[in-house]
Amino acid sequence: MKQKLLVPIDGSQPSLRGLDVAIGLARTMDADIVLVHVVDNTKVARLSYGEPSVVEPLFEELRQEGERYLAEAEAAIKSGIVTSSQVAYGNPADEIGKIASEIGASMIVMGSHGRTGLRHLLMGSVAEGVIRNAKVPVVIVPAHADDNGAHHAAA
C-alpha cells in the first residue's frame, strides 16, 4: 500500500514550512499527501458568543477560508505527487490524530508556531496535542527552522 503523509494547513507560514518538508518527504518516499484544515469549534464558540444566528455564518466563513488555504497548498505541490484535501471540524489536535487513523496515514508532517510562555499557556499547542494523540510518527517543523535557501510552498 502506498504511504500517505497527513499535512495540516492553517494558512500560516509555519504550516507552509511543514508543507515544504512534506513535499520533500513525499518525493523521497513516493508517498501521497493528504492536506487537512480543521475549523476549531471552540474558536467559533468564542467568536460567536454562542449566538445561534452568528454560529452558522461564522462556520461557513471559516470553512471557505480553510478551502482557500487548501487550494493554495494543493496548487503549490508540483506534479508527480498525488494530493487530496479536506476540511474537518472540531479540536484541531484531536481531529488531526483521528483523520490520520481514518486515512491510514504513515506520518503526520506539520509546522509549529513555536509559542512559549504565556502565549503557549493561553493558546495551547496543536502540535503538542497531535504528538500526544497520534498513533503514527509526527514530524514537527519549527517555526524558525533554517531552510538553507529552500523556497516556501506558497508565499
CSV table of C-alpha atoms in Angstrom, one decimal:
chain,number,residue,atom,x,y,z
A,1,MET,CA,0.0,0.0,0.0
A,2,LYS,CA,1.3,3.5,-0.9
A,3,GLN,CA,2.3,5.7,2.1
A,4,LYS,CA,0.3,8.8,2.9
A,5,LEU,CA,1.5,11.9,4.7
A,6,LEU,CA,-1.1,14.0,6.5
A,7,VAL,CA,-0.3,17.7,6.4
A,8,PRO,CA,-2.4,20.1,8.5
A,9,ILE,CA,-2.7,23.5,6.8
A,10,ASP,CA,-3.9,26.7,8.6
A,11,GLY,CA,-2.7,29.3,6.2
A,12,SER,CA,0.3,30.3,8.4
A,13,GLN,CA,3.9,30.4,7.4
A,14,PRO,CA,4.7,27.6,9.8
A,15,SER,CA,2.1,25.3,8.2
A,16,LEU,CA,3.7,26.1,4.8
A,17,ARG,CA,7.1,25.2,6.1
A,18,GLY,CA,5.6,21.9,7.2
A,19,LEU,CA,4.2,21.5,3.6
A,20,ASP,CA,7.6,22.2,2.1
A,21,VAL,CA,9.1,19.4,4.3
A,22,ALA,CA,6.2,17.1,3.4
A,23,ILE,CA,6.7,17.7,-0.3
A,24,GLY,CA,10.4,16.6,0.0
A,25,LEU,CA,9.4,13.6,2.0
A,26,ALA,CA,6.7,12.6,-0.4
A,27,ARG,CA,9.1,12.7,-3.3
A,28,THR,CA,11.7,10.6,-1.4
A,29,MET,CA,9.2,8.1,-0.1
A,30,ASP,CA,7.0,8.1,-3.2
A,31,ALA,CA,4.0,9.0,-0.9
A,32,ASP,CA,0.7,10.7,-1.4
A,33,ILE,CA,-0.1,13.9,0.5
A,34,VAL,CA,-3.4,14.5,2.3
A,35,LEU,CA,-4.0,18.1,3.3
A,36,VAL,CA,-6.4,18.9,6.1
A,37,HIS,CA,-7.7,22.2,7.5
A,38,VAL,CA,-9.5,21.9,10.9
A,39,VAL,CA,-12.1,24.6,11.8
A,40,ASP,CA,-11.8,24.9,15.5
A,41,ASN,CA,-15.2,24.6,17.1
A,42,THR,CA,-14.0,26.3,20.3
A,43,LYS,CA,-12.9,29.3,18.2
A,44,VAL,CA,-16.3,29.5,16.7
A,45,ALA,CA,-18.0,29.4,20.1
A,46,ARG,CA,-15.7,32.2,21.4
A,47,LEU,CA,-16.1,34.4,18.4
A,48,SER,CA,-19.9,34.0,18.2
A,49,TYR,CA,-20.6,34.1,22.0
A,50,GLY,CA,-22.8,31.1,21.3
A,51,GLU,CA,-25.3,33.2,19.5
A,52,PRO,CA,-27.1,30.8,17.1
A,53,SER,CA,-27.7,33.4,14.4
A,54,VAL,CA,-23.9,34.0,14.3
A,55,VAL,CA,-22.6,30.4,14.5
A,56,GLU,CA,-23.7,29.1,11.1
A,57,PRO,CA,-22.5,32.1,9.0
A,58,LEU,CA,-19.2,32.0,11.0
A,59,PHE,CA,-18.8,28.3,10.4
A,60,GLU,CA,-19.4,28.9,6.7
A,61,GLU,CA,-16.9,31.7,6.5
A,62,LEU,CA,-14.2,29.6,8.3
A,63,ARG,CA,-14.9,26.6,6.0
A,64,GLN,CA,-14.5,28.8,2.9
A,65,GLU,CA,-11.2,30.2,4.4
A,66,GLY,CA,-10.0,26.7,5.0
A,67,GLU,CA,-10.9,25.7,1.5
A,68,ARG,CA,-8.8,28.6,0.2
A,69,TYR,CA,-5.8,27.6,2.3
A,70,LEU,CA,-6.1,24.0,1.0
A,71,ALA,CA,-6.5,25.1,-2.7
A,72,GLU,CA,-3.4,27.3,-2.3
A,73,ALA,CA,-1.4,24.5,-0.8
A,74,GLU,CA,-2.6,22.0,-3.4
A,75,ALA,CA,-1.5,24.5,-6.2
A,76,ALA,CA,1.9,24.7,-4.6
A,77,ILE,CA,2.5,21.0,-4.9
A,78,LYS,CA,4.1,20.2,-8.2
A,79,SER,CA,3.0,17.3,-10.4
A,80,GLY,CA,4.1,13.8,-9.5
A,81,ILE,CA,2.6,13.8,-6.0
A,82,VAL,CA,-1.0,12.6,-5.6
A,83,THR,CA,-2.8,15.0,-3.4
A,84,SER,CA,-6.2,15.2,-1.7
A,85,SER,CA,-7.6,17.6,0.9
A,86,GLN,CA,-10.5,18.0,3.3
A,87,VAL,CA,-11.9,20.4,5.8
A,88,ALA,CA,-12.8,19.0,9.2
A,89,TYR,CA,-14.5,20.4,12.3
A,90,GLY,CA,-13.5,20.0,16.0
A,91,ASN,CA,-10.5,20.3,18.2
A,92,PRO,CA,-7.5,20.5,15.8
A,93,ALA,CA,-5.2,18.2,17.7
A,94,ASP,CA,-7.9,15.6,18.2
A,95,GLU,CA,-9.2,15.8,14.6
A,96,ILE,CA,-5.7,15.6,13.1
A,97,GLY,CA,-5.0,12.4,15.0
A,98,LYS,CA,-8.4,11.0,14.1
A,99,ILE,CA,-8.0,11.7,10.4
A,100,ALA,CA,-4.5,10.2,10.4
A,101,SER,CA,-6.0,7.0,11.7
A,102,GLU,CA,-9.0,7.1,9.3
A,103,ILE,CA,-6.9,7.5,6.2
A,104,GLY,CA,-4.1,5.1,7.2
A,105,ALA,CA,-1.5,7.9,7.3
A,106,SER,CA,2.1,6.7,7.6
A,107,MET,CA,3.1,10.0,9.1
A,108,ILE,CA,1.9,13.5,10.1
A,109,VAL,CA,4.1,16.4,9.0
A,110,MET,CA,3.2,19.8,10.4
A,111,GLY,CA,4.7,23.2,11.2
A,112,SER,CA,4.8,24.6,14.7
A,113,HIS,CA,4.2,28.2,15.7
A,114,GLY,CA,6.8,27.8,18.4
A,115,ARG,CA,4.8,29.6,21.1
A,116,THR,CA,6.2,29.6,24.6
A,117,GLY,CA,5.4,31.0,28.0
A,118,LEU,CA,2.1,32.8,28.5
A,119,ARG,CA,1.1,32.6,24.8
A,120,HIS,CA,1.6,28.8,24.9
A,121,LEU,CA,-0.4,28.6,28.2
A,122,LEU,CA,-3.3,30.7,26.8
A,123,MET,CA,-3.4,29.3,23.3
A,124,GLY,CA,-2.2,25.8,23.8
A,125,SER,CA,-0.2,23.9,21.3
A,126,VAL,CA,-1.9,21.9,18.5
A,127,ALA,CA,1.5,20.3,17.7
A,128,GLU,CA,1.9,19.1,21.3
A,129,GLY,CA,-1.7,17.7,21.3
A,130,VAL,CA,-1.1,15.9,18.0
A,131,ILE,CA,2.1,14.4,19.3
A,132,ARG,CA,0.3,13.1,22.4
A,133,ASN,CA,-2.7,11.7,20.5
A,134,ALA,CA,-1.2,10.4,17.2
A,135,LYS,CA,-0.8,6.7,16.6
A,136,VAL,CA,1.8,7.4,13.8
A,137,PRO,CA,5.1,9.3,13.7
A,138,VAL,CA,4.8,13.1,13.8
A,139,VAL,CA,7.4,15.4,12.2
A,140,ILE,CA,7.3,18.9,13.6
A,141,VAL,CA,8.9,21.6,11.6
A,142,PRO,CA,9.9,24.5,13.8
A,143,ALA,CA,8.6,28.0,13.0
A,144,HIS,CA,12.1,29.4,12.7
A,145,ALA,CA,13.9,26.5,11.1
A,146,ASP,CA,16.8,27.3,8.9
A,147,ASP,CA,15.6,26.2,5.5
A,148,ASN,CA,19.0,26.6,3.8
A,149,GLY,CA,17.5,28.6,1.0
A,150,ALA,CA,14.6,26.3,0.2
A,151,HIS,CA,11.6,28.1,-1.2
A,152,HIS,CA,8.3,28.0,0.7
A,153,ALA,CA,5.4,26.2,-0.9
A,154,ALA,CA,3.2,29.3,-1.0
A,155,ALA,CA,4.2,32.9,-0.3
